[in-house]
């Protein structure tokens, strides 16, 4: 079942406001939409080993695939990686 929620604006009370999505969910920003965070907040990146990322690719990639510019933290080599032209590379 596909569900969509279109939101024009979502705000919460700081510092404990969170939005949680299931692992298989996508958050898409279109047009001039943006994700704004204050200077003391952080953005948690997907993190896992090579084997874990290979498994998630098999689970979710048929539906949405990887796209250029996506980021992840590879716990196997301890490096931040970016997806570009069909492969994950460490900078």
mmCIF file of N, CA and C in Angstrom:
data_model
loop_
_atom_site.group_PDB
_atom_site.id
_atom_site.type_symbol
_atom_site.label_atom_id
_atom_site.label_comp_id
_atom_site.label_asym_id
_atom_site.label_seq_id
_atom_site.Cartn_x
_atom_site.Cartn_y
_atom_site.Cartn_z
ATOM 1 N N UNK A 1 0.833 -1.164 0.000
ATOM 2 C CA UNK A 1 0.000 0.000 0.000
ATOM 3 C C UNK A 1 0.890 1.244 0.000
ATOM 4 N N UNK A 2 0.637 2.153 -0.920
ATOM 5 C CA UNK A 2 1.364 3.418 -0.971
ATOM 6 C C UNK A 2 0.547 4.491 -0.283
ATOM 7 N N UNK A 3 1.185 5.244 0.585
ATOM 8 C CA UNK A 3 0.526 6.355 1.264
ATOM 9 C C UNK A 3 1.325 7.609 1.021
ATOM 10 N N UNK A 4 0.633 8.726 0.877
ATOM 11 C CA UNK A 4 1.304 10.007 0.707
ATOM 12 C C UNK A 4 0.730 10.998 1.691
ATOM 13 N N UNK A 5 1.595 11.846 2.200
ATOM 14 C CA UNK A 5 1.196 12.934 3.064
ATOM 15 C C UNK A 5 1.841 14.188 2.498
ATOM 16 N N UNK A 6 1.048 15.115 2.049
ATOM 17 C CA UNK A 6 1.554 16.384 1.538
ATOM 18 C C UNK A 6 1.426 17.425 2.636
ATOM 19 N N UNK A 7 2.551 18.041 2.982
ATOM 20 C CA UNK A 7 2.584 19.001 4.076
ATOM 21 C C UNK A 7 3.169 20.302 3.566
ATOM 22 N N UNK A 8 2.466 21.404 3.817
ATOM 23 C CA UNK A 8 2.969 22.717 3.434
ATOM 24 C C UNK A 8 3.977 23.250 4.429
ATOM 25 N N UNK A 9 3.778 22.942 5.712
ATOM 26 C CA UNK A 9 4.677 23.419 6.756
ATOM 27 C C UNK A 9 4.523 22.509 7.967
ATOM 28 N N UNK A 10 5.640 22.105 8.551
ATOM 29 C CA UNK A 10 5.593 21.303 9.775
ATOM 30 C C UNK A 10 6.600 21.898 10.754
ATOM 31 N N UNK A 11 6.148 22.183 11.954
ATOM 32 C CA UNK A 11 7.003 22.783 12.968
ATOM 33 C C UNK A 11 6.778 22.061 14.280
ATOM 34 N N UNK A 12 7.758 22.145 15.147
ATOM 35 C CA UNK A 12 7.625 21.517 16.459
ATOM 36 C C UNK A 12 8.344 22.315 17.507
ATOM 37 N N UNK A 13 8.148 21.907 18.738
ATOM 38 C CA UNK A 13 8.785 22.586 19.848
ATOM 39 C C UNK A 13 10.199 22.062 20.032
ATOM 40 N N UNK A 14 11.139 22.955 20.045
ATOM 41 C CA UNK A 14 12.528 22.598 20.230
ATOM 42 C C UNK A 14 12.765 22.358 21.720
ATOM 43 N N UNK A 15 13.640 21.534 22.175
ATOM 44 C CA UNK A 15 14.643 20.801 21.415
ATOM 45 C C UNK A 15 14.257 19.360 21.098
ATOM 46 N N UNK A 16 13.049 18.935 21.417
ATOM 47 C CA UNK A 16 12.712 17.522 21.310
ATOM 48 C C UNK A 16 11.804 17.164 20.150
ATOM 49 N N UNK A 17 11.652 18.026 19.178
ATOM 50 C CA UNK A 17 10.767 17.751 18.050
ATOM 51 C C UNK A 17 11.437 16.761 17.094
ATOM 52 N N UNK A 18 10.741 15.695 16.757
ATOM 53 C CA UNK A 18 11.282 14.706 15.828
ATOM 54 C C UNK A 18 10.208 14.275 14.836
ATOM 55 N N UNK A 19 10.668 13.882 13.673
ATOM 56 C CA UNK A 19 9.815 13.251 12.668
ATOM 57 C C UNK A 19 10.454 11.912 12.379
ATOM 58 N N UNK A 20 9.734 10.823 12.582
ATOM 59 C CA UNK A 20 10.280 9.494 12.373
ATOM 60 C C UNK A 20 9.592 8.843 11.182
ATOM 61 N N UNK A 21 10.396 8.228 10.329
ATOM 62 C CA UNK A 21 9.897 7.503 9.172
ATOM 63 C C UNK A 21 10.368 6.066 9.251
ATOM 64 N N UNK A 22 9.606 5.166 8.699
ATOM 65 C CA UNK A 22 10.049 3.777 8.611
ATOM 66 C C UNK A 22 11.233 3.686 7.656
ATOM 67 N N UNK A 23 12.040 2.645 7.798
ATOM 68 C CA UNK A 23 13.245 2.481 6.976
ATOM 69 C C UNK A 23 12.927 2.475 5.488
ATOM 70 N N UNK A 24 11.764 1.955 5.114
ATOM 71 C CA UNK A 24 11.423 1.862 3.696
ATOM 72 C C UNK A 24 10.753 3.130 3.164
ATOM 73 N N UNK A 25 10.593 4.146 4.007
ATOM 74 C CA UNK A 25 9.921 5.382 3.602
ATOM 75 C C UNK A 25 10.893 6.338 2.906
ATOM 76 N N UNK A 26 10.356 7.183 2.070
ATOM 77 C CA UNK A 26 11.124 8.231 1.392
ATOM 78 C C UNK A 26 10.620 9.591 1.840
ATOM 79 N N UNK A 27 11.533 10.524 2.021
ATOM 80 C CA UNK A 27 11.165 11.913 2.249
ATOM 81 C C UNK A 27 11.675 12.691 1.045
ATOM 82 N N UNK A 28 10.783 13.299 0.308
ATOM 83 C CA UNK A 28 11.144 13.971 -0.935
ATOM 84 C C UNK A 28 10.850 15.458 -0.808
ATOM 85 N N UNK A 29 11.799 16.280 -1.184
ATOM 86 C CA UNK A 29 11.634 17.726 -1.206
ATOM 87 C C UNK A 29 11.586 18.163 -2.663
ATOM 88 N N UNK A 30 10.531 18.861 -3.038
ATOM 89 C CA UNK A 30 10.360 19.282 -4.427
ATOM 90 C C UNK A 30 10.421 20.800 -4.539
ATOM 91 N N UNK A 31 10.784 21.264 -5.730
ATOM 92 C CA UNK A 31 10.820 22.704 -5.981
ATOM 93 C C UNK A 31 11.822 23.399 -5.093
ATOM 94 N N UNK A 32 11.377 24.485 -4.456
ATOM 95 C CA UNK A 32 12.284 25.240 -3.592
ATOM 96 C C UNK A 32 12.163 24.829 -2.124
ATOM 97 N N UNK A 33 11.615 23.652 -1.870
ATOM 98 C CA UNK A 33 11.506 23.139 -0.505
ATOM 99 C C UNK A 33 12.890 22.864 0.065
ATOM 100 N N UNK A 34 12.987 22.935 1.376
ATOM 101 C CA UNK A 34 14.274 22.694 2.005
ATOM 102 C C UNK A 34 14.094 22.171 3.413
ATOM 103 N N UNK A 35 15.140 21.543 3.914
ATOM 104 C CA UNK A 35 15.195 21.065 5.291
ATOM 105 C C UNK A 35 16.113 22.014 6.037
ATOM 106 N N UNK A 36 15.565 22.728 7.013
ATOM 107 C CA UNK A 36 16.349 23.694 7.780
ATOM 108 C C UNK A 36 16.565 23.170 9.187
ATOM 109 N N UNK A 37 17.805 23.294 9.656
ATOM 110 C CA UNK A 37 18.137 22.882 11.019
ATOM 111 C C UNK A 37 18.942 24.009 11.644
ATOM 112 N N UNK A 38 18.825 24.158 12.967
ATOM 113 C CA UNK A 38 19.588 25.230 13.606
ATOM 114 C C UNK A 38 21.063 24.841 13.706
ATOM 115 N N UNK A 39 21.882 25.761 14.147
ATOM 116 C CA UNK A 39 23.331 25.557 14.145
ATOM 117 C C UNK A 39 23.810 24.507 15.132
ATOM 118 N N UNK A 40 23.006 24.139 16.090
ATOM 119 C CA UNK A 40 23.458 23.158 17.073
ATOM 120 C C UNK A 40 22.823 21.789 16.855
ATOM 121 N N UNK A 41 22.036 21.637 15.803
ATOM 122 C CA UNK A 41 21.403 20.345 15.545
ATOM 123 C C UNK A 41 22.286 19.497 14.640
ATOM 124 N N UNK A 42 21.855 18.290 14.383
ATOM 125 C CA UNK A 42 22.627 17.397 13.519
ATOM 126 C C UNK A 42 21.681 16.590 12.645
ATOM 127 N N UNK A 43 22.225 16.009 11.633
ATOM 128 C CA UNK A 43 21.475 15.149 10.729
ATOM 129 C C UNK A 43 22.123 13.775 10.785
ATOM 130 N N UNK A 44 21.378 12.807 11.253
ATOM 131 C CA UNK A 44 21.907 11.445 11.335
ATOM 132 C C UNK A 44 21.878 10.808 9.942
ATOM 133 N N UNK A 45 23.016 10.308 9.506
ATOM 134 C CA UNK A 45 23.119 9.643 8.203
ATOM 135 C C UNK A 45 22.934 8.141 8.370
ATOM 136 N N UNK A 46 22.502 7.478 7.320
ATOM 137 C CA UNK A 46 22.473 6.014 7.377
ATOM 138 C C UNK A 46 23.884 5.502 7.660
ATOM 139 N N UNK A 47 23.998 4.529 8.542
ATOM 140 C CA UNK A 47 25.299 3.963 8.899
ATOM 141 C C UNK A 47 25.186 2.452 8.942
ATOM 142 N N UNK A 48 26.201 1.781 8.425
ATOM 143 C CA UNK A 48 26.229 0.326 8.457
ATOM 144 C C UNK A 48 27.457 -0.207 7.761
ATOM 145 N N UNK A 49 27.611 -1.508 7.819
ATOM 146 C CA UNK A 49 28.757 -2.182 7.195
ATOM 147 C C UNK A 49 28.482 -2.397 5.705
ATOM 148 N N UNK A 50 29.511 -2.812 4.986
ATOM 149 C CA UNK A 50 29.329 -3.140 3.566
ATOM 150 C C UNK A 50 28.218 -4.171 3.391
ATOM 151 N N UNK A 51 28.232 -5.207 4.230
ATOM 152 C CA UNK A 51 27.233 -6.281 4.121
ATOM 153 C C UNK A 51 25.823 -5.752 4.395
ATOM 154 N N UNK A 52 25.680 -4.886 5.395
ATOM 155 C CA UNK A 52 24.359 -4.330 5.702
ATOM 156 C C UNK A 52 23.843 -3.467 4.560
ATOM 157 N N UNK A 53 24.713 -2.679 3.957
ATOM 158 C CA UNK A 53 24.285 -1.845 2.836
ATOM 159 C C UNK A 53 23.922 -2.690 1.627
ATOM 160 N N UNK A 54 24.651 -3.786 1.397
ATOM 161 C CA UNK A 54 24.311 -4.685 0.290
ATOM 162 C C UNK A 54 22.927 -5.287 0.487
ATOM 163 N N UNK A 55 22.601 -5.665 1.725
ATOM 164 C CA UNK A 55 21.298 -6.234 2.035
ATOM 165 C C UNK A 55 20.187 -5.202 1.835
ATOM 166 N N UNK A 56 20.415 -3.954 2.289
ATOM 167 C CA UNK A 56 19.381 -2.928 2.137
ATOM 168 C C UNK A 56 19.175 -2.576 0.674
ATOM 169 N N UNK A 57 20.245 -2.656 -0.130
ATOM 170 C CA UNK A 57 20.122 -2.396 -1.562
ATOM 171 C C UNK A 57 19.192 -3.422 -2.199
ATOM 172 N N UNK A 58 19.316 -4.670 -1.797
ATOM 173 C CA UNK A 58 18.448 -5.715 -2.345
ATOM 174 C C UNK A 58 17.004 -5.512 -1.898
ATOM 175 N N UNK A 59 16.808 -5.006 -0.694
ATOM 176 C CA UNK A 59 15.459 -4.818 -0.157
ATOM 177 C C UNK A 59 14.746 -3.612 -0.749
ATOM 178 N N UNK A 60 15.447 -2.471 -0.857
ATOM 179 C CA UNK A 60 14.788 -1.228 -1.222
ATOM 180 C C UNK A 60 15.108 -0.722 -2.627
ATOM 181 N N UNK A 61 16.270 -1.070 -3.167
ATOM 182 C CA UNK A 61 16.673 -0.535 -4.461
ATOM 183 C C UNK A 61 15.715 -0.864 -5.603
ATOM 184 N N UNK A 62 15.093 -2.042 -5.634
ATOM 185 C CA UNK A 62 14.172 -2.276 -6.747
ATOM 186 C C UNK A 62 13.048 -1.240 -6.811
ATOM 187 N N UNK A 63 12.682 -0.696 -5.686
ATOM 188 C CA UNK A 63 11.608 0.292 -5.662
ATOM 189 C C UNK A 63 12.107 1.703 -5.933
ATOM 190 N N UNK A 64 13.231 2.077 -5.330
ATOM 191 C CA UNK A 64 13.663 3.466 -5.465
ATOM 192 C C UNK A 64 15.086 3.649 -5.952
ATOM 193 N N UNK A 65 15.932 2.653 -5.761
ATOM 194 C CA UNK A 65 17.312 2.742 -6.238
ATOM 195 C C UNK A 65 18.128 3.818 -5.546
ATOM 196 N N UNK A 66 19.431 3.764 -5.747
ATOM 197 C CA UNK A 66 20.310 4.808 -5.242
ATOM 198 C C UNK A 66 20.367 5.918 -6.270
ATOM 199 N N UNK A 67 20.612 7.149 -5.798
ATOM 200 C CA UNK A 67 20.683 8.304 -6.697
ATOM 201 C C UNK A 67 21.968 9.074 -6.423
ATOM 202 N N UNK A 68 22.513 9.693 -7.454
ATOM 203 C CA UNK A 68 23.716 10.513 -7.295
ATOM 204 C C UNK A 68 23.511 11.538 -6.190
ATOM 205 N N UNK A 69 24.519 11.677 -5.340
ATOM 206 C CA UNK A 69 24.494 12.653 -4.266
ATOM 207 C C UNK A 69 24.056 12.115 -2.919
ATOM 208 N N UNK A 70 23.595 10.864 -2.858
ATOM 209 C CA UNK A 70 23.194 10.303 -1.571
ATOM 210 C C UNK A 70 24.432 10.055 -0.709
ATOM 211 N N UNK A 71 24.259 10.189 0.614
ATOM 212 C CA UNK A 71 25.360 10.025 1.573
ATOM 213 C C UNK A 71 25.067 8.876 2.524
ATOM 214 N N UNK A 72 26.137 8.257 3.007
ATOM 215 C CA UNK A 72 26.042 7.232 4.042
ATOM 216 C C UNK A 72 27.383 7.155 4.764
ATOM 217 N N UNK A 73 27.367 6.598 5.976
ATOM 218 C CA UNK A 73 28.604 6.365 6.715
ATOM 219 C C UNK A 73 28.869 4.868 6.729
ATOM 220 N N UNK A 74 30.019 4.470 6.202
ATOM 221 C CA UNK A 74 30.381 3.062 6.106
ATOM 222 C C UNK A 74 31.171 2.668 7.349
ATOM 223 N N UNK A 75 30.575 1.812 8.181
ATOM 224 C CA UNK A 75 31.246 1.397 9.414
ATOM 225 C C UNK A 75 32.349 0.370 9.165
ATOM 226 N N UNK A 76 32.373 -0.243 7.983
ATOM 227 C CA UNK A 76 33.449 -1.189 7.655
ATOM 228 C C UNK A 76 34.779 -0.465 7.521
ATOM 229 N N UNK A 77 34.767 0.692 6.809
ATOM 230 C CA UNK A 77 36.019 1.420 6.608
ATOM 231 C C UNK A 77 36.074 2.740 7.381
ATOM 232 N N UNK A 78 34.987 3.071 8.107
ATOM 233 C CA UNK A 78 34.976 4.282 8.924
ATOM 234 C C UNK A 78 34.961 5.564 8.118
ATOM 235 N N UNK A 79 34.387 5.520 6.901
ATOM 236 C CA UNK A 79 34.407 6.695 6.030
ATOM 237 C C UNK A 79 33.008 7.087 5.573
ATOM 238 N N UNK A 80 32.867 8.387 5.352
ATOM 239 C CA UNK A 80 31.670 8.919 4.729
ATOM 240 C C UNK A 80 31.738 8.607 3.242
ATOM 241 N N UNK A 81 30.628 8.169 2.664
ATOM 242 C CA UNK A 81 30.616 7.813 1.251
ATOM 243 C C UNK A 81 29.518 8.578 0.524
ATOM 244 N N UNK A 82 29.738 8.846 -0.745
ATOM 245 C CA UNK A 82 28.764 9.487 -1.612
ATOM 246 C C UNK A 82 28.513 8.580 -2.818
ATOM 247 N N UNK A 83 27.263 8.542 -3.253
ATOM 248 C CA UNK A 83 26.909 7.713 -4.411
ATOM 249 C C UNK A 83 27.025 8.566 -5.665
ATOM 250 N N UNK A 84 27.803 8.082 -6.626
ATOM 251 C CA UNK A 84 28.003 8.807 -7.876
ATOM 252 C C UNK A 84 28.219 7.825 -9.007
ATOM 253 N N UNK A 85 27.447 7.994 -10.055
ATOM 254 C CA UNK A 85 27.600 7.215 -11.289
ATOM 255 C C UNK A 85 27.625 5.707 -11.045
ATOM 256 N N UNK A 86 26.679 5.230 -10.228
ATOM 257 C CA UNK A 86 26.520 3.794 -10.049
ATOM 258 C C UNK A 86 27.357 3.139 -8.980
ATOM 259 N N UNK A 87 28.096 3.931 -8.175
ATOM 260 C CA UNK A 87 28.896 3.307 -7.122
ATOM 261 C C UNK A 87 29.092 4.256 -5.939
ATOM 262 N N UNK A 88 29.382 3.648 -4.799
ATOM 263 C CA UNK A 88 29.670 4.397 -3.577
ATOM 264 C C UNK A 88 31.166 4.667 -3.520
ATOM 265 N N UNK A 89 31.550 5.924 -3.266
ATOM 266 C CA UNK A 89 32.965 6.277 -3.184
ATOM 267 C C UNK A 89 33.225 7.044 -1.888
ATOM 268 N N UNK A 90 34.428 6.882 -1.360
ATOM 269 C CA UNK A 90 34.850 7.605 -0.164
ATOM 270 C C UNK A 90 35.659 8.816 -0.603
ATOM 271 N N UNK A 91 35.374 9.940 0.015
ATOM 272 C CA UNK A 91 36.048 11.187 -0.365
ATOM 273 C C UNK A 91 37.332 11.434 0.345
#
